Structures are given as C-alpha cells and as structure tokens.
Amino acid sequence: MDGDIGENAEMDYRVIGSDGPGMFDIATNRSTQDGMIVLRKPLDFERKRQYSLRVQVENVHINPRFFSMGPFRDEATIKIVVEDVDEPPVFERASYVMEAKEDAARNTIIGSVSASDPDDKNSLVRYSIDRRTDMDRVFNIHAGNGSVFILRELDREDNAWHNISVIATEFNNPRQISRVPVYIRVLDVNDNPPTFATNYETFVCENAKANQRIQTVSATDPDEPLGGHRFLFTLAPDAAGKANFSVRDNKDNTAWILTRRNSYNSLQMSIYHVPVVISDSEFPMQSSTNTLTIRVCTCDREGNMKLCNAEALTARAGLSTGALVAILLCVIILLMIVVLFAALRRQRKKEPLIISKEDVRDNVVSYNDEGGGEEDTQAFDIGTLRNPEAIEESKQRRDIVPETFYPPVRRPVLPPARDNNGDVRDFINQRLQDNDSDPTAPPYDSLATYAYEGNGSVAESLSSLESVTTEGDQDYNYLSEWGPRFKKLADMYGGDDSDRDS
C-alpha cells in the first residue's frame, strides 16, 4: 500500500520469478491500485499442487526531488496452493483402432480400452458402450476390464468398418464420465463365390462355324483378397460330354464361349443352356455354376442377327407362356369392363317418358300405412254433405256401441233447397238442429279418458269426488235446463233424494 494520493499513489506490479513459468501473470487495478494474479494455463492438482511467485511493485510517477529517499519499490513472495477437484476418468489413448475377421466367432475378444481416475482417491472405473453408436448391438464390452468382444456375426461385404463409442464412468460418482472413439475394421475372409459380372444375352447364328467365338464372359467377387482376384472358367463336368459349346479360359479373369459344330437349327433346338463353373484361387476356394442362355437366330453373311423365333424372343424378354396368357386375360377383362361401362352410360341417357318443365318430381315419398281414423269411412262421409238423400237411415256407427234408451225417431228428410249440390251450410245447420233435439244422439265424436289425476295443479283438483264431502251437497237440478240431450242425466241425478233412495 502507498500513503500518497493521486498520481503519486499509482503503482505497477510484475512477476520477477516463479517455479511455474508462464502459469501466472499479474495486473494492476487502476481504481484500487491492487495487484490481480491471473491464471494463464490450466492447473493440474495431480501434477503440481503448489506454486511460488516473486512479485515486485513500484511507483509509476516519482518526483526527482525525492530520488535520494528511494528506492520506491518493494518485493514479496506469494505461494499459490492448488485444490483438488473431482475429475472424470482419463483414457490412456485419444482413440483406439481394432481389427476382427469376419468369420470370428461370437464372444471373441478383439481388443480392450483402459481408463483411470486422475484424482487421489483413484476411484474404480466402469466401462460401457454407447448404444446410439451400436444400434445393432454387434459388440459389447466387459464392465470391469474394458475388453471389447463380438456379440453378432460380422460381414465385411455388408459393413467393413464399425465406429463405436466407449464410456468410462467413475464407480463412486456416476456423474463423472468420459468417452473415447473405437474404430473396428473387419478383415476379409474368402466366403463368397464368384459369379457372372452381368446377365449376358447371347445368340448363335444358324450358319455358325465350329470354334467360332460367340461371347466373352467375366466374373465378379465381393471378397477382396490381398493379391487381387484370379478366376478360373470351365465347363461343368456333367455337360462336357454332350456339349454343343466349349469354354476357353483366357487367364485374365475372362473366358470365351466357342461353338463346337458348324451349324445349328432353330427348329430342332432354339435355346441352349450352357453351365459355366467359375472358381477363385483363394483359400478356402469358392466356386459357383452359372448358366449362360444361348438363342439360335437367323443371321446374315456378316453374322448380324436378323430374326429369332418367338420362343427365343420370349425368353429374351423374360416372359413365359403362362405370363403371356395372364396378360391376355387381363386385357380381355379390361375390355369387358369398358364395354359394360359404356352400355350403362348409354342407358342412363335415354329420354324420360314425361318431358315437362313443370313436372317437378325430385322427391316422391310413398306412405303405405293408413292414417288414424281413415278406416271409419261410414262415420265421416263427405258424400253425405253433397247428397243428403243417400243417407242410410238404419246405418249404425262402427266406432261406438250406443245404448238405446229411446226408439229411433224417423224424421222426413227435407228436400234440398236448390238441387243435389245445394248449400252445404244450410244442410249442416239443419242437421245440427236435428241432432240437438234428438236425445239418442250423444256426442261420440270425441272421447278422452284420463286414468290418473294430476298433482300439484294451481287450479286444484277438478274431480267431482273431491269437490264435496257428501253426495247430498251436489245439486243436479240444473241438468233439466240444458235441453233434451241431457234429459236422461236430469232424470237420473236431478230427482229428489227420496227417489234416489228408493
């Protein structure tokens, strides 16, 4: 610290010595004139746990009058102690490369990884494989010693390299993990036989000569031997005795197909199948029999094909007789469907029987059920209103069974005022008067029966059973004032109490 103020108190710090060169630096805080130690390289507790610094500080502005009172600087030794922090495991290598043969058996160990805890406690490490890098679970790892082994069969032709990631986790603190990439190369094994390099379309002219070359064939093999491929071509042993063609190996992974006679007849044999055996020179040796199809065709003098028979052309296109028949049937079925569709459309376009702009029959609904009351054709007959003389006097209503208290009174039917189509209103009024004066014609037009009496009505109960307490409280004499239609009720209820008692 400096007792001066202002610019005389400004100081400058610098490191003049350290047992860790380049590890630390010091800077001056101009507002407080403090020295701040700055870390320039990462620390490692396991490598060095303590550092010693020699720091010097001096005034920036010195008045020359006070030089004799100097020096205006000071030095100090600073010790820095590094604290331990729990760190994740550290692998011995930044990446690993392993190799495995594609015919290796399951559970075969192909390599191992190693990681350790850099902390003093030296926690145990557990290993695992990140399954996001091994979705097919081809490999696995021993959790304790880090040995990588095979879980499934390998195929170099399918996948020559496998890139997986191994995880190391502290046993005491599972949150401390680290990863390392592992590259596994699958070594080739001769496990695939060679085959034709392509599908050959070969023909022979009917006028071909013996030992004439008609095709050059080659082979391919998905395996990759170290010395390169070496293929051998031969004719199958079972066809060598009666062969019409021969195979000549050119010793350069190709072979010629040659004729063995002077001429061929397409009528006798239109297609020949030549079995060619192709083998490699690796260990173990792999071989396969490939069939070469040769068509007999008509050619010109230069050997150019002019015409082949229908069977040969069909074989070239890859269509059999059954396939052609199936295609023909499909075509016939499609034609029948088209004809049927056209006939239906033509039938829909026929003119309707009634052509009228006013003939609106968009929605026609038919009801087969007879409505309520329509069966009563005699009780309500509108014809009676038009022709009163046609009424049957003795006809009874079929919807009721009236009790006859009085014999029916026959009344003469008044003639119509004008004609058969007279005034309907006058007729209705006349019939109304007749029925009002007829005591045998009760009003049967509407009958409502209520089996239950409602509760909670604001108008109280309308039943006569609850209107009075005794039967004598009710007076029925007013019924005689209602006319002849209520005469029967007046006789039954309107008499004296002595009459009812007797």
XYZ file of C-alpha atoms in Angstrom:
502
model
C 0.000 0.000 0.000
C 1.099 3.610 -0.505
C 0.262 6.529 1.767
C 0.296 9.021 -1.107
C -2.767 10.056 -3.045
C -3.464 10.939 -6.625
C -0.917 10.090 -9.262
C 1.781 9.709 -6.623
C -0.103 6.623 -5.367
C -0.170 4.869 -8.738
C 1.743 1.557 -8.700
C 2.880 -1.086 -11.175
C 3.079 -4.857 -10.443
C 5.081 -7.533 -12.255
C 6.225 -11.133 -11.707
C 10.001 -11.350 -11.413
C 10.258 -15.027 -10.525
C 8.137 -18.260 -10.497
C 8.601 -22.011 -10.231
C 5.865 -22.407 -12.857
C 6.985 -20.371 -15.863
C 4.122 -18.937 -17.859
C 1.488 -20.231 -15.434
C 0.572 -16.903 -13.821
C 0.595 -13.188 -14.570
C -0.220 -10.057 -12.521
C -2.050 -6.889 -13.451
C -2.783 -3.594 -11.679
C -6.275 -2.411 -10.812
C -6.070 1.332 -11.512
C -9.025 2.209 -9.336
C -7.772 0.456 -6.191
C -4.064 0.098 -7.048
C -4.267 -3.608 -6.171
C -2.359 -6.356 -7.965
C -4.506 -9.124 -9.516
C -2.924 -12.518 -10.224
C -4.233 -14.069 -13.446
C -4.044 -17.780 -14.444
C -2.641 -18.271 -17.918
C -2.533 -22.112 -18.139
C -4.821 -24.838 -16.700
C -3.830 -26.314 -13.364
C -3.444 -29.979 -12.527
C -3.606 -30.981 -8.902
C -2.159 -34.407 -9.612
C 0.939 -32.915 -11.312
C 1.699 -29.866 -9.169
C -0.116 -28.874 -6.042
C 1.755 -25.617 -5.087
C 3.382 -22.674 -6.895
C 5.687 -19.865 -5.628
C 5.778 -16.388 -7.212
C 8.192 -13.432 -6.663
C 6.257 -10.180 -7.263
C 7.665 -6.603 -7.432
C 5.698 -3.346 -7.110
C 6.935 0.257 -7.679
C 5.553 3.758 -8.110
C 4.802 4.885 -11.600
C 5.391 8.635 -11.017
C 8.471 9.562 -8.928
C 9.349 13.148 -8.097
C 13.084 13.721 -8.820
C 13.390 15.699 -5.600
C 12.815 12.507 -3.646
C 15.219 10.186 -5.502
C 17.574 10.287 -2.582
C 14.848 8.868 -0.368
C 14.346 5.818 -2.641
C 14.104 3.163 -3.805
C 10.373 3.500 -4.412
C 9.718 -0.268 -4.978
C 9.106 -3.399 -2.949
C 9.090 -7.188 -3.443
C 7.063 -10.053 -1.987
C 6.835 -13.846 -2.304
C 3.403 -15.380 -2.990
C 2.566 -19.059 -2.540
C -0.346 -20.492 -4.529
C -1.912 -23.781 -3.378
C -3.898 -25.873 -5.922
C -7.040 -27.533 -4.561
C -8.197 -30.935 -5.700
C -11.415 -31.241 -7.795
C -13.204 -34.474 -8.716
C -12.418 -35.095 -12.388
C -13.788 -37.668 -14.868
C -11.760 -40.736 -15.850
C -8.985 -40.317 -18.387
C -8.336 -42.843 -21.182
C -4.801 -43.869 -21.998
C -5.357 -43.047 -25.694
C -7.325 -40.436 -27.527
C -8.794 -43.164 -29.820
C -8.495 -46.908 -30.387
C -8.279 -48.980 -33.588
C -9.129 -52.703 -33.520
C -9.387 -55.456 -36.140
C -11.579 -58.549 -36.373
C -12.027 -61.241 -39.017
C -15.473 -61.500 -40.484
C -15.648 -65.213 -39.621
C -14.786 -64.605 -35.955
C -16.992 -66.486 -33.511
C -19.237 -64.794 -31.025
C -17.732 -63.655 -27.701
C -14.319 -63.334 -29.386
C -12.246 -60.557 -27.744
C -10.905 -58.147 -30.355
C -9.209 -55.563 -28.085
C -9.511 -53.544 -24.879
C -9.556 -49.971 -23.623
C -8.192 -48.559 -20.362
C -9.090 -45.501 -18.293
C -8.267 -44.361 -14.735
C -9.394 -41.784 -12.206
C -6.817 -38.963 -12.053
C -7.887 -37.970 -8.526
C -6.072 -39.104 -5.380
C -8.926 -41.335 -4.348
C -8.384 -43.337 -7.561
C -11.981 -44.494 -7.916
C -12.761 -47.657 -9.869
C -13.932 -47.210 -13.457
C -16.827 -48.989 -15.138
C -16.961 -49.365 -18.947
C -19.952 -49.447 -21.308
C -20.770 -48.917 -24.990
C -22.893 -46.005 -26.137
C -25.715 -47.910 -27.874
C -26.511 -44.935 -30.045
C -23.264 -45.781 -31.869
C -24.025 -49.523 -31.957
C -27.735 -49.796 -32.706
C -27.482 -53.418 -33.903
C -25.613 -54.457 -30.729
C -22.802 -56.087 -32.687
C -20.251 -55.529 -29.921
C -20.115 -55.475 -26.156
C -17.524 -54.570 -23.506
C -16.558 -56.044 -20.164
C -17.598 -53.546 -17.499
C -14.571 -54.231 -15.292
C -11.513 -54.621 -17.540
C -12.647 -52.852 -20.769
C -12.328 -55.893 -23.094
C -14.306 -55.470 -26.315
C -15.849 -58.662 -27.760
C -18.239 -59.690 -30.558
C -21.926 -60.293 -29.949
C -23.114 -60.951 -33.520
C -21.598 -62.339 -36.703
C -19.668 -59.886 -38.870
C -19.881 -59.429 -42.636
C -17.216 -57.339 -44.297
C -19.206 -57.100 -47.528
C -22.059 -55.551 -45.582
C -20.053 -53.249 -43.304
C -16.261 -53.058 -43.439
C -15.875 -50.564 -40.553
C -17.690 -50.135 -37.244
C -17.313 -46.914 -35.281
C -18.429 -47.143 -31.666
C -18.017 -45.004 -28.574
C -16.899 -46.423 -25.201
C -17.964 -44.691 -21.973
C -15.905 -44.738 -18.757
C -17.802 -43.908 -15.545
C -16.466 -43.435 -12.016
C -17.820 -46.081 -9.709
C -18.127 -43.704 -6.746
C -19.525 -40.779 -8.742
C -21.539 -41.876 -11.806
C -21.866 -38.276 -12.960
C -18.170 -38.251 -13.857
C -17.960 -39.866 -17.309
C -15.707 -39.676 -20.332
C -15.841 -41.078 -23.854
C -13.370 -42.411 -26.373
C -13.930 -43.419 -30.050
C -13.141 -47.009 -31.055
C -12.704 -47.882 -34.754
C -13.120 -51.571 -35.631
C -12.008 -52.850 -39.024
C -13.485 -56.095 -40.337
C -10.866 -58.218 -42.134
C -11.865 -60.034 -45.294
C -12.321 -63.797 -45.453
C -12.933 -65.677 -48.696
C -16.544 -66.648 -48.053
C -18.278 -65.625 -51.322
C -18.124 -67.496 -54.659
C -17.541 -65.596 -57.907
C -20.438 -65.090 -60.342
C -21.040 -63.652 -63.802
C -20.299 -59.954 -63.933
C -23.635 -59.288 -65.704
C -26.618 -61.013 -67.315
C -25.429 -61.922 -70.804
C -27.747 -62.025 -73.839
C -26.007 -64.446 -76.172
C -27.091 -65.793 -79.539
C -25.568 -68.148 -82.131
C -26.224 -67.980 -85.846
C -27.662 -70.963 -87.638
C -24.789 -70.780 -90.111
C -22.082 -70.538 -87.431
C -18.774 -72.361 -87.930
C -17.003 -74.599 -85.418
C -14.712 -72.899 -82.836
C -16.372 -69.576 -83.505
C -16.420 -67.170 -80.541
C -19.941 -66.043 -79.713
C -19.481 -64.451 -76.253
C -16.811 -63.186 -73.835
C -17.698 -63.543 -70.157
C -16.137 -62.196 -66.958
C -16.754 -62.632 -63.234
C -17.043 -60.613 -60.071
C -16.496 -61.436 -56.394
C -17.454 -59.266 -53.375
C -14.397 -60.532 -51.484
C -11.137 -58.551 -51.664
C -8.083 -60.783 -51.462
C -4.707 -59.186 -50.773
C -3.202 -60.343 -54.070
C -6.239 -59.490 -56.172
C -8.726 -61.771 -57.916
C -7.823 -64.764 -60.032
C -10.799 -66.570 -61.589
C -10.905 -69.938 -63.378
C -13.585 -70.741 -66.015
C -14.519 -74.291 -67.002
C -17.452 -76.144 -68.475
C -19.494 -78.119 -65.978
C -18.407 -81.778 -65.931
C -21.910 -83.154 -66.437
C -22.280 -81.170 -69.681
C -18.788 -81.706 -71.110
C -19.586 -84.991 -72.876
C -22.608 -83.818 -74.872
C -21.795 -80.122 -75.113
C -22.566 -78.068 -78.186
C -20.345 -75.265 -76.903
C -16.982 -75.021 -75.146
C -15.387 -72.624 -72.633
C -11.831 -71.301 -73.083
C -10.175 -69.608 -70.077
C -8.121 -66.597 -71.184
C -6.086 -66.465 -67.906
C -7.048 -62.817 -67.427
C -10.306 -63.288 -65.486
C -12.257 -63.632 -68.769
C -13.321 -66.587 -70.918
C -14.607 -67.215 -74.431
C -17.681 -69.217 -75.330
C -16.970 -71.148 -78.558
C -19.104 -73.289 -80.877
C -18.292 -76.967 -81.298
C -20.075 -77.667 -84.598
C -20.682 -75.983 -87.886
C -24.401 -75.256 -87.930
C -27.432 -75.031 -85.675
C -31.117 -75.478 -86.447
C -33.612 -73.337 -84.569
C -36.434 -75.764 -85.394
C -34.664 -78.606 -83.615
C -33.314 -76.569 -80.663
C -33.949 -72.846 -80.303
C -32.323 -72.277 -76.897
C -29.228 -73.801 -75.298
C -28.245 -73.584 -71.629
C -24.501 -73.754 -71.041
C -23.351 -74.349 -67.413
C -20.109 -72.477 -66.664
C -18.176 -73.150 -63.438
C -16.317 -70.131 -62.013
C -13.874 -70.604 -59.124
C -11.361 -68.375 -57.343
C -7.802 -69.146 -56.250
C -8.106 -68.132 -52.599
C -8.331 -70.285 -49.501
C -10.783 -71.722 -48.896
C -11.653 -71.974 -52.592
C -15.128 -70.823 -53.555
C -16.897 -71.724 -56.807
C -20.336 -71.436 -58.391
C -22.115 -72.721 -61.501
C -23.581 -70.016 -63.721
C -25.924 -70.761 -66.629
C -25.463 -68.966 -69.922
C -28.555 -68.900 -72.170
C -27.799 -69.020 -75.912
C -30.500 -68.410 -78.530
C -30.391 -69.761 -82.058
C -31.098 -66.983 -84.585
C -31.046 -66.362 -88.319
C -28.125 -64.151 -89.323
C -26.772 -62.546 -92.474
C -23.392 -63.353 -94.047
C -21.595 -60.937 -91.709
C -23.037 -62.662 -88.630
C -25.544 -59.972 -87.710
C -28.783 -61.264 -86.202
C -31.805 -60.913 -88.457
C -34.571 -62.965 -86.850
C -35.122 -65.231 -83.880
C -38.134 -67.496 -83.298
C -40.955 -66.466 -80.975
C -39.777 -68.702 -78.138
C -36.319 -67.173 -78.207
C -37.687 -63.655 -78.247
C -39.957 -64.512 -75.342
C -37.042 -65.944 -73.377
C -35.021 -62.804 -74.062
C -37.797 -60.628 -72.723
C -38.061 -62.848 -69.677
C -41.752 -63.759 -70.308
C -43.035 -67.303 -70.201
C -46.107 -68.701 -71.948
C -48.085 -68.527 -68.706
C -47.185 -64.871 -68.297
C -48.378 -64.073 -71.823
C -51.682 -65.868 -71.198
C -52.172 -63.926 -67.955
C -51.506 -60.625 -69.735
C -54.003 -61.541 -72.484
C -56.691 -62.373 -69.909
C -56.141 -59.072 -68.151
C -56.568 -57.199 -71.435
C -59.829 -59.062 -72.186
C -61.214 -58.299 -68.720
C -60.383 -54.610 -69.117
C -62.162 -54.508 -72.494
C -65.264 -56.116 -70.969
C -65.306 -53.562 -68.159
C -65.069 -50.698 -70.670
C -67.939 -52.097 -72.785
C -70.143 -52.580 -69.708
C -69.424 -49.056 -68.513
C -70.314 -47.618 -71.931
C -73.597 -49.573 -72.003
C -74.583 -48.264 -68.575
C -73.875 -44.683 -69.571
C -75.898 -45.113 -72.761
C -78.850 -46.478 -70.814
C -78.766 -43.523 -68.422
C -79.005 -41.046 -71.321
C -82.475 -42.310 -72.506
C -85.261 -39.695 -72.685
C -87.881 -39.831 -69.868
C -91.497 -40.621 -70.653
C -92.758 -37.237 -69.444
C -90.818 -34.166 -70.503
C -92.192 -31.059 -68.848
C -90.595 -28.142 -67.126
C -93.500 -28.047 -64.634
C -93.166 -31.738 -63.813
C -91.259 -31.405 -60.557
C -90.821 -34.841 -59.032
C -87.495 -34.545 -57.307
C -88.641 -36.133 -54.066
C -91.503 -38.637 -54.160
C -92.372 -40.236 -50.819
C -94.858 -43.107 -50.655
C -96.694 -43.909 -47.451
C -98.248 -47.387 -47.283
C -99.579 -47.010 -43.729
C -103.157 -45.813 -43.330
C -103.652 -42.843 -41.055
C -105.616 -42.940 -37.834
C -109.400 -42.734 -38.330
C -109.263 -43.366 -42.066
C -110.848 -46.785 -41.631
C -114.023 -45.089 -40.388
C -115.427 -44.440 -43.833
C -119.033 -44.549 -42.735
C -118.883 -42.276 -39.678
C -117.412 -39.369 -41.621
C -118.571 -39.491 -45.207
C -118.251 -36.245 -47.128
C -120.674 -37.642 -49.661
C -123.425 -37.161 -47.153
C -122.899 -33.459 -47.244
C -123.289 -33.432 -51.007
C -126.225 -35.873 -51.296
C -128.362 -35.971 -48.114
C -130.893 -38.327 -49.745
C -128.258 -41.070 -49.964
C -128.010 -41.443 -46.160
C -128.873 -44.855 -44.887
C -131.313 -44.307 -42.049
C -130.595 -47.594 -40.347
C -126.805 -47.417 -40.649
C -125.092 -47.556 -37.247
C -121.713 -46.106 -36.277
C -118.972 -48.699 -36.140
C -116.728 -46.822 -33.734
C -119.261 -46.828 -30.813
C -121.910 -49.050 -29.313
C -124.617 -46.686 -28.045
C -127.243 -47.730 -25.543
C -130.684 -47.113 -26.913
C -132.883 -45.525 -24.297
C -135.433 -44.359 -26.805
C -136.538 -45.891 -30.073
C -135.166 -44.123 -33.077
C -137.372 -41.410 -34.400
C -137.712 -41.282 -38.102
C -137.918 -37.831 -39.489
C -138.656 -36.932 -43.006
C -135.702 -35.720 -44.902
C -136.217 -32.236 -46.149
C -135.684 -31.777 -49.810
C -132.700 -29.722 -50.790
C -133.251 -26.046 -51.144
C -131.976 -25.901 -54.678
C -130.523 -29.114 -56.116
C -128.235 -32.008 -55.205
C -125.422 -29.577 -54.888
C -127.308 -27.208 -52.603
C -125.974 -25.006 -49.911
C -123.855 -27.150 -47.614
C -124.069 -24.597 -44.828
C -127.845 -24.791 -44.651
C -127.652 -28.558 -44.618
C -125.161 -28.580 -41.746
C -127.316 -26.180 -39.712
C -130.350 -28.360 -40.291
C -128.519 -31.484 -39.216
C -127.209 -29.684 -36.150
C -130.753 -28.770 -35.075
C -131.899 -32.341 -35.635
C -129.146 -33.782 -33.508
C -129.636 -31.222 -30.737
C -133.294 -32.259 -30.440
C -132.558 -35.964 -30.655
C -131.936 -37.468 -27.170
C -130.499 -40.666 -28.689
C -127.575 -38.938 -30.402
C -124.922 -38.330 -27.736
C -121.711 -36.552 -28.737
C -119.487 -39.500 -29.619
C -117.231 -37.502 -31.886
C -114.515 -37.048 -29.267
C -113.886 -39.132 -26.192
C -110.955 -38.517 -23.816
C -110.249 -40.801 -20.879
C -107.920 -39.754 -18.086
C -106.823 -42.658 -15.892
C -104.696 -40.571 -13.498
C -105.406 -37.356 -11.725
C -102.607 -34.794 -11.787
C -100.971 -33.480 -8.622
C -99.677 -30.003 -7.860
C -102.084 -28.142 -10.185
C -102.646 -24.478 -9.415
C -106.369 -24.882 -10.231
C -106.761 -27.545 -7.577
C -108.483 -30.834 -8.377
C -111.364 -30.857 -10.901
C -112.688 -34.225 -9.825
C -116.227 -34.381 -8.515
C -115.125 -36.989 -5.959
C -113.167 -34.357 -4.060
C -115.439 -31.367 -4.716
C -117.930 -32.153 -1.965
C -117.851 -34.220 1.157
C -121.250 -35.885 0.771
C -123.394 -36.856 -2.137
C -126.254 -34.713 -0.916
C -124.272 -31.499 -1.176
C -124.425 -31.600 -5.000
C -127.476 -30.223 -6.819
C -128.155 -31.735 -10.258
C -131.454 -29.953 -10.984
C -129.726 -27.641 -13.400
C -129.353 -30.516 -15.868
C -133.028 -30.189 -16.859
C -132.260 -26.714 -18.189
C -129.680 -27.967 -20.670
C -132.153 -29.266 -23.203
C -133.382 -32.652 -24.380
C -129.831 -34.017 -24.900
C -129.271 -34.048 -21.146
C -132.794 -35.242 -20.205
C -131.537 -38.696 -19.325
C -128.931 -37.309 -16.911
C -131.519 -34.977 -15.399
C -133.822 -37.951 -14.744
C -131.009 -39.951 -13.180
C -129.478 -37.260 -10.912
C -131.980 -34.426 -10.806
C -134.735 -36.160 -8.801
C -135.384 -35.863 -5.077
C -133.293 -37.656 -2.521
C -136.260 -39.818 -1.682
C -136.469 -41.027 -5.264
C -132.772 -41.959 -5.334
C -133.032 -43.763 -2.025
C -135.984 -45.808 -3.235
